[in-house]
Coordinates of C-alpha atoms in Angstrom, one line a residue:
X1 CA 14.1 0.2 -81.8
X2 CA 16.4 2.3 -81.9
X3 CA 17.8 1.8 -85.7
X4 CA 21.0 -0.4 -84.7
X5 CA 18.9 -2.8 -82.8
X6 CA 17.3 -2.6 -86.9
X7 CA 20.4 -3.0 -88.3
X8 CA 21.8 -6.3 -86.2
X9 CA 18.1 -7.5 -86.5
X10 CA 18.2 -7.7 -90.0
X11 CA 22.1 -9.1 -90.5
X12 CA 21.5 -12.1 -88.0
X13 CA 17.5 -12.7 -90.0
X14 CA 20.4 -12.7 -93.4
X15 CA 23.2 -13.7 -91.4
X16 CA 25.1 -11.5 -92.2
X17 CA 28.1 -10.8 -91.2
X18 CA 27.9 -7.1 -90.1
X19 CA 30.6 -6.6 -87.5
X20 CA 34.5 -7.5 -87.8
X21 CA 36.8 -6.6 -84.9
X22 CA 40.7 -7.8 -87.3
X23 CA 43.8 -7.0 -85.4
X24 CA 46.3 -6.5 -87.6
X25 CA 49.3 -7.5 -85.8
X26 CA 50.1 -9.0 -82.2
X27 CA 53.2 -6.9 -82.1
X28 CA 53.3 -4.2 -78.9
X29 CA 55.5 -1.2 -77.5
X30 CA 53.9 -2.5 -74.2
X31 CA 54.0 -5.4 -72.0
X32 CA 50.5 -4.6 -70.0
X33 CA 50.6 -7.6 -66.9
X34 CA 46.6 -8.6 -68.0
X35 CA 47.4 -9.2 -71.9
X36 CA 46.1 -12.0 -73.4
X37 CA 48.2 -12.2 -76.4
X38 CA 51.5 -13.8 -77.6
X39 CA 53.3 -10.5 -78.7
X40 CA 56.3 -12.2 -81.3
X41 CA 55.5 -12.4 -85.3
X42 CA 55.2 -15.1 -86.3
X43 CA 54.3 -14.7 -90.4
X44 CA 51.4 -11.7 -89.6
X45 CA 49.3 -11.3 -93.0
X46 CA 51.7 -9.3 -95.5
X47 CA 49.6 -5.3 -97.1
X48 CA 47.9 -7.1 -99.8
X49 CA 46.8 -9.8 -97.7
X50 CA 45.2 -7.5 -96.1
X51 CA 44.1 -5.5 -98.7
X52 CA 43.0 -8.0 -100.5
X53 CA 40.6 -9.9 -97.2
X54 CA 38.8 -6.0 -96.9
X55 CA 37.7 -6.6 -100.1
X56 CA 36.6 -10.0 -98.7
X57 CA 34.9 -9.0 -96.3
X58 CA 33.6 -5.2 -98.4
X59 CA 32.0 -8.4 -100.6
X60 CA 30.3 -10.4 -97.2
X61 CA 28.6 -7.7 -96.2
X62 CA 30.9 -6.1 -93.7
X63 CA 30.2 -2.4 -92.6
X64 CA 31.9 -2.3 -88.8
X65 CA 35.7 -2.8 -89.1
X66 CA 37.5 -2.8 -85.4
X67 CA 41.3 -2.5 -85.8
X68 CA 43.5 -3.3 -83.4
X69 CA 46.0 -5.1 -82.2
X70 CA 48.6 -5.9 -79.8
X71 CA 49.7 -2.2 -80.8
X72 CA 47.8 -1.9 -84.9
X73 CA 50.7 1.8 -85.0
X74 CA 53.6 -1.1 -85.1
X75 CA 52.7 -1.6 -88.6
X76 CA 55.0 0.9 -90.9
X77 CA 51.7 -0.1 -93.3
X78 CA 49.1 0.4 -90.8
X79 CA 47.5 3.7 -92.7
X80 CA 47.5 2.5 -96.0
X81 CA 45.4 -0.3 -94.6
X82 CA 42.7 2.3 -93.1
X83 CA 42.5 4.1 -96.2
X84 CA 42.2 1.0 -97.9
X85 CA 39.3 0.5 -95.8
X86 CA 37.9 3.5 -95.8
X87 CA 37.2 3.7 -99.5
X88 CA 35.7 0.2 -99.3
X89 CA 33.0 2.0 -97.3
X90 CA 33.3 0.2 -93.8
X91 CA 33.5 2.3 -90.8
X92 CA 35.8 2.2 -88.8
X93 CA 37.1 2.3 -85.0
X94 CA 40.1 2.0 -83.6
X95 CA 41.7 0.7 -80.5
X96 CA 45.3 2.3 -79.5
X97 CA 47.4 2.7 -76.1
X98 CA 48.1 5.6 -78.2
X99 CA 52.2 6.2 -77.9
X100 CA 52.5 6.4 -81.0
X101 CA 50.0 9.2 -82.0
X102 CA 51.6 12.9 -82.3
X103 CA 49.5 15.5 -83.5
X104 CA 50.9 14.2 -87.2
X105 CA 49.1 10.7 -86.4
X106 CA 45.8 12.0 -85.0
X107 CA 45.4 14.5 -88.1
X108 CA 45.7 11.8 -90.7
X109 CA 42.8 9.4 -88.9
X110 CA 40.8 12.4 -88.8
X111 CA 41.2 13.1 -92.2
X112 CA 40.4 9.6 -93.2
X113 CA 37.4 9.2 -91.4
X114 CA 38.1 7.0 -88.6
X115 CA 35.4 7.4 -86.8
X116 CA 35.6 6.7 -83.2
X117 CA 39.0 5.7 -81.6
X118 CA 39.5 3.0 -77.7
X119 CA 42.5 4.4 -75.6
X120 CA 43.0 1.7 -72.7
X121 CA 43.8 4.6 -69.1
X122 CA 43.9 1.8 -66.1
X123 CA 44.5 4.4 -63.8
X124 CA 44.7 7.9 -63.3
X125 CA 48.4 7.3 -61.3
X126 CA 51.6 7.5 -63.5
X127 CA 52.7 4.9 -61.5
X128 CA 50.3 2.4 -61.3
X129 CA 49.6 2.9 -65.3
X130 CA 52.9 2.3 -65.6
X131 CA 53.7 -0.5 -64.0
X132 CA 50.7 -1.6 -65.3
X133 CA 51.9 -1.0 -69.3
X134 CA 55.5 -2.0 -68.0
X135 CA 56.6 2.0 -70.0
X136 CA 57.6 4.6 -67.7
X137 CA 55.9 7.6 -69.2
X138 CA 53.4 5.8 -70.8
X139 CA 50.2 7.6 -69.0
X140 CA 51.0 11.3 -70.1
X141 CA 52.4 9.6 -73.3
X142 CA 49.2 8.9 -73.4
X143 CA 47.1 11.1 -71.9
X144 CA 49.0 13.5 -74.7
X145 CA 47.0 10.9 -77.4
X146 CA 43.8 11.3 -76.2
X147 CA 44.7 15.4 -76.3
X148 CA 45.8 15.4 -79.9
X149 CA 43.2 13.2 -81.3
X150 CA 40.8 15.6 -79.7
X151 CA 41.7 18.7 -80.8
X152 CA 41.0 17.4 -84.4
X153 CA 37.6 16.7 -83.5
X154 CA 37.7 12.7 -83.1
X155 CA 35.9 11.0 -81.2
X156 CA 37.7 9.2 -78.0
X157 CA 36.4 6.8 -75.6
X158 CA 38.9 5.8 -72.8
X159 CA 38.2 2.0 -71.4
X160 CA 39.5 0.9 -68.5
X161 CA 40.1 -2.9 -67.1
X162 CA 39.5 -3.7 -64.4
X163 CA 42.3 -6.0 -62.3
X164 CA 44.3 -6.2 -58.2
X165 CA 47.3 -3.3 -59.5
X166 CA 44.3 -1.0 -60.0
X167 CA 41.6 -1.6 -57.1
X168 CA 40.5 0.9 -56.7
X169 CA 41.2 3.8 -58.8
X170 CA 38.3 3.4 -61.5
X171 CA 37.2 7.2 -60.2
X172 CA 40.4 8.2 -60.8
X173 CA 39.9 7.1 -64.3
X174 CA 36.0 8.2 -64.7
X175 CA 37.1 11.8 -63.7
X176 CA 40.6 11.9 -66.1
X177 CA 38.1 10.9 -69.0
X178 CA 35.9 13.5 -68.4
X179 CA 38.5 16.1 -67.4
X180 CA 39.5 14.8 -71.2
X181 CA 35.7 14.6 -72.6
X182 CA 36.0 11.0 -73.6
X183 CA 33.8 8.8 -72.7
X184 CA 34.3 5.6 -70.2
X185 CA 33.8 2.2 -69.6
X186 CA 34.6 0.1 -67.3
X187 CA 35.7 -3.6 -67.6
X188 CA 36.2 -5.7 -64.4
X189 CA 36.7 -8.9 -67.4
X190 CA 40.4 -10.5 -66.9
X191 CA 40.6 -13.2 -69.9
X192 CA 43.2 -16.2 -70.4
X193 CA 45.6 -16.5 -72.1
X194 CA 45.5 -17.1 -76.2
X195 CA 47.4 -20.3 -75.5
X196 CA 44.7 -22.0 -72.9
X197 CA 47.0 -20.2 -69.9
X198 CA 45.0 -19.8 -66.7
X199 CA 47.2 -18.3 -64.6
X200 CA 46.1 -14.9 -66.0
X201 CA 42.8 -15.1 -63.8
X202 CA 44.6 -14.3 -60.4
X203 CA 44.8 -10.6 -61.6
X204 CA 40.9 -10.5 -62.0
X205 CA 39.3 -8.8 -58.7
X206 CA 37.2 -10.4 -56.2
X207 CA 32.7 -10.5 -56.4
X208 CA 33.1 -8.4 -53.6
X209 CA 34.3 -5.9 -55.9
X210 CA 32.5 -6.2 -58.4
X211 CA 29.7 -5.7 -56.7
X212 CA 30.3 -1.9 -56.2
X213 CA 30.9 -1.4 -59.8
X214 CA 27.7 -3.1 -60.1
X215 CA 26.0 -1.0 -57.2
X216 CA 27.6 2.4 -58.1
X217 CA 25.1 4.9 -60.0
X218 CA 28.3 6.6 -61.9
X219 CA 29.6 3.8 -63.6
X220 CA 27.1 1.8 -64.7
X221 CA 25.3 5.4 -65.5
X222 CA 21.4 4.5 -64.0
X223 CA 19.5 4.2 -61.6
X224 CA 20.7 1.4 -59.6
X225 CA 17.9 -1.0 -58.1
X226 CA 16.6 -0.7 -61.9
X227 CA 19.7 -2.0 -62.7
X228 CA 20.8 -4.2 -59.3
X229 CA 16.8 -6.0 -60.8
X230 CA 16.6 -9.5 -61.3
X231 CA 15.3 -10.7 -65.5
X232 CA 11.9 -12.2 -65.1
X233 CA 12.6 -15.6 -65.4
X234 CA 12.9 -16.4 -69.2
X235 CA 10.1 -17.6 -71.8
X236 CA 9.7 -20.4 -74.0
X237 CA 11.0 -16.4 -77.0
X238 CA 13.9 -16.0 -74.3
X239 CA 15.5 -19.9 -74.9
X240 CA 15.1 -19.9 -78.4
X241 CA 17.6 -17.0 -78.5
X242 CA 21.1 -16.7 -79.9
X243 CA 23.5 -16.3 -77.2
X244 CA 25.5 -13.3 -78.0
X245 CA 26.7 -11.4 -81.7
X246 CA 30.1 -14.1 -81.8
X247 CA 29.8 -16.7 -85.1
X248 CA 26.2 -14.6 -85.9
X249 CA 26.3 -11.3 -87.0
X250 CA 29.9 -10.6 -85.7
X251 CA 33.9 -12.3 -86.4
X252 CA 37.7 -11.9 -85.6
X253 CA 40.7 -12.0 -88.0
X254 CA 44.0 -13.2 -86.2
X255 CA 47.3 -11.1 -88.3
X256 CA 48.1 -14.5 -89.3
X257 CA 44.8 -15.2 -90.8
X258 CA 42.5 -17.0 -88.6
X259 CA 39.0 -16.8 -88.5
X260 CA 37.1 -17.0 -85.4
X261 CA 33.3 -16.6 -84.0
X262 CA 34.9 -13.7 -81.4
X263 CA 38.5 -12.3 -79.8
X264 CA 37.3 -13.9 -76.8
X265 CA 36.1 -16.8 -79.0
X266 CA 39.9 -18.6 -79.7
X267 CA 37.4 -22.2 -81.3
X268 CA 39.7 -21.6 -84.8
X269 CA 36.8 -21.8 -87.7
X270 CA 39.0 -21.2 -91.5
X271 CA 42.5 -19.5 -92.5
X272 CA 42.4 -16.9 -94.8
X273 CA 45.1 -18.4 -96.4
X274 CA 43.7 -21.0 -98.0
X275 CA 40.1 -19.6 -98.6
X276 CA 38.2 -17.1 -98.5
X277 CA 35.6 -15.5 -96.4
X278 CA 32.2 -16.6 -97.9
X279 CA 32.8 -20.1 -98.2
X280 CA 34.2 -20.1 -93.8
X281 CA 31.4 -17.7 -92.5
X282 CA 29.2 -20.0 -94.5
X283 CA 30.7 -23.7 -94.9
X284 CA 32.6 -23.7 -91.4
X285 CA 31.4 -27.1 -90.1
X286 CA 32.4 -25.1 -85.9
X287 CA 31.2 -21.6 -87.0
X288 CA 27.8 -23.5 -87.7
X289 CA 27.8 -25.3 -84.4
X290 CA 28.9 -22.1 -82.3
X291 CA 25.9 -20.5 -84.5
X292 CA 23.1 -23.9 -84.5
X293 CA 23.3 -22.7 -79.8
X294 CA 20.3 -21.2 -78.7
X295 CA 19.8 -20.3 -74.5
X296 CA 17.5 -23.3 -73.8
X297 CA 20.5 -25.6 -75.4
X298 CA 23.2 -24.8 -72.7
X299 CA 24.4 -27.1 -69.7
X300 CA 23.5 -25.3 -66.9
X301 CA 22.8 -21.4 -67.7
X302 CA 19.4 -22.6 -69.5
X303 CA 17.8 -23.7 -65.9
X304 CA 19.4 -20.6 -64.2
X305 CA 17.2 -17.6 -63.4
X306 CA 20.0 -15.3 -64.8
X307 CA 19.3 -16.7 -68.4
X308 CA 17.8 -13.7 -69.7
X309 CA 19.9 -11.2 -68.1
X310 CA 23.1 -12.5 -67.7
X311 CA 26.1 -10.8 -70.0
X312 CA 27.5 -14.7 -70.4
X313 CA 30.2 -15.0 -72.6
X314 CA 30.9 -18.8 -74.9
X315 CA 34.4 -17.9 -75.7
X316 CA 35.4 -17.9 -72.1
X317 CA 32.7 -20.6 -71.4
X318 CA 34.7 -22.4 -74.3
X319 CA 38.3 -21.3 -72.6
X320 CA 36.5 -23.7 -69.5
X321 CA 36.2 -27.0 -71.0
X322 CA 32.7 -25.8 -72.7
X323 CA 31.0 -22.9 -75.4
X324 CA 27.7 -24.7 -74.0
X325 CA 28.5 -24.2 -70.4
X326 CA 28.7 -22.0 -67.9
X327 CA 31.2 -18.8 -68.0
X328 CA 32.1 -18.5 -64.1
X329 CA 33.2 -14.3 -64.5
X330 CA 29.4 -13.4 -65.8
X331 CA 28.6 -15.7 -62.6
X332 CA 29.9 -14.1 -60.9
X333 CA 29.1 -10.2 -61.9
X334 CA 25.3 -11.7 -62.1
X335 CA 25.5 -12.2 -58.1
X336 CA 27.3 -9.1 -57.4
X337 CA 25.3 -7.2 -59.4
X338 CA 21.6 -9.5 -58.2
X339 CA 22.5 -11.2 -54.9
X340 CA 21.0 -14.0 -56.2
X341 CA 23.7 -17.4 -56.7
X342 CA 23.2 -18.1 -60.2
X343 CA 23.0 -21.8 -61.1
X344 CA 26.5 -22.7 -61.6
X345 CA 28.1 -21.2 -58.8
X346 CA 24.7 -23.6 -56.2
X347 CA 25.9 -26.5 -58.2
X348 CA 30.1 -26.2 -56.9
X349 CA 28.3 -25.6 -54.1
X350 CA 26.4 -28.6 -53.4
X351 CA 30.0 -30.8 -55.5
X352 CA 32.5 -29.4 -52.7
X353 CA 30.1 -30.3 -50.0
X354 CA 29.9 -33.4 -51.1
X355 CA 33.6 -33.8 -51.4
X356 CA 33.8 -32.5 -47.9
X357 CA 31.4 -35.5 -47.2
X358 CA 33.2 -37.8 -49.0
X359 CA 36.2 -36.8 -47.7
X360 CA 37.9 -39.2 -44.7
X361 CA 38.6 -37.4 -41.7

């Protein structure tokens, strides 16, 4: 077991929230077509509020802190926030579009000791990337930001979200990341809007395109045959395990001080303007319900052959109506990877067949 795996396991055993994702604003200088956020400022936390919360997170044992948005650099106090977080010895990761990062900002991030910066690039073609962000020239500005950051010796990861507008561009973005000397990550998941609106899901790429990704040695980063082999039958220990880290060793804090199990799991568990962090983490009924769930408790999924190797997201399942239910997007990924239908896909097929049989001609 790797050192990080040991740390995470120990945090799980002790109930320590070792990792927190905090969005400091939902305001943004891009208007990405797939974004799940509301970009209006509805009363985001002040500098002093954020510093007070960072104190509470340090007290709770948090070590990994991801600062994001919206676009976090839209806040004039952003570097003050980062400096304070680093003074508390958080390992800080930044997610940004890079449009506001020049040489000075890159140098400041390096001086403050930010661990890594993740920047989204949607296409190597300006007309596609800029079309997704709705900002002309955004690809070139983002590439310049990556160059500035790399010149300072900072680690930069290029993140590529796949959707119908940039379908087929992943190889071009991967080549661009290599040229910029950055690791590359690919995500084919489009998330529903934070208000529950599912219309964004029309941007999800079809299953046969996910299959191409899953069977590309360059993109999966290893032996395709091994990667696509179905997981073995889940044993008793597997069924007693937790679905993911959300609510167990990690959580999410919104710009309005709301606490959720994860950024993709919009179940309100408390607000830091009304309660202290540890009170929410330890005593919130909603948080405790999330962490009480084991794989054996999942409706449909517990009896699925993919349960031991599925990337099922409980937040996406929650947005489909049941945190203990399946996540259709992850069912599709498991099918695309292995060629074997999930229990959820079989159930839906049987329901459709039954519907056809009872529908009058």
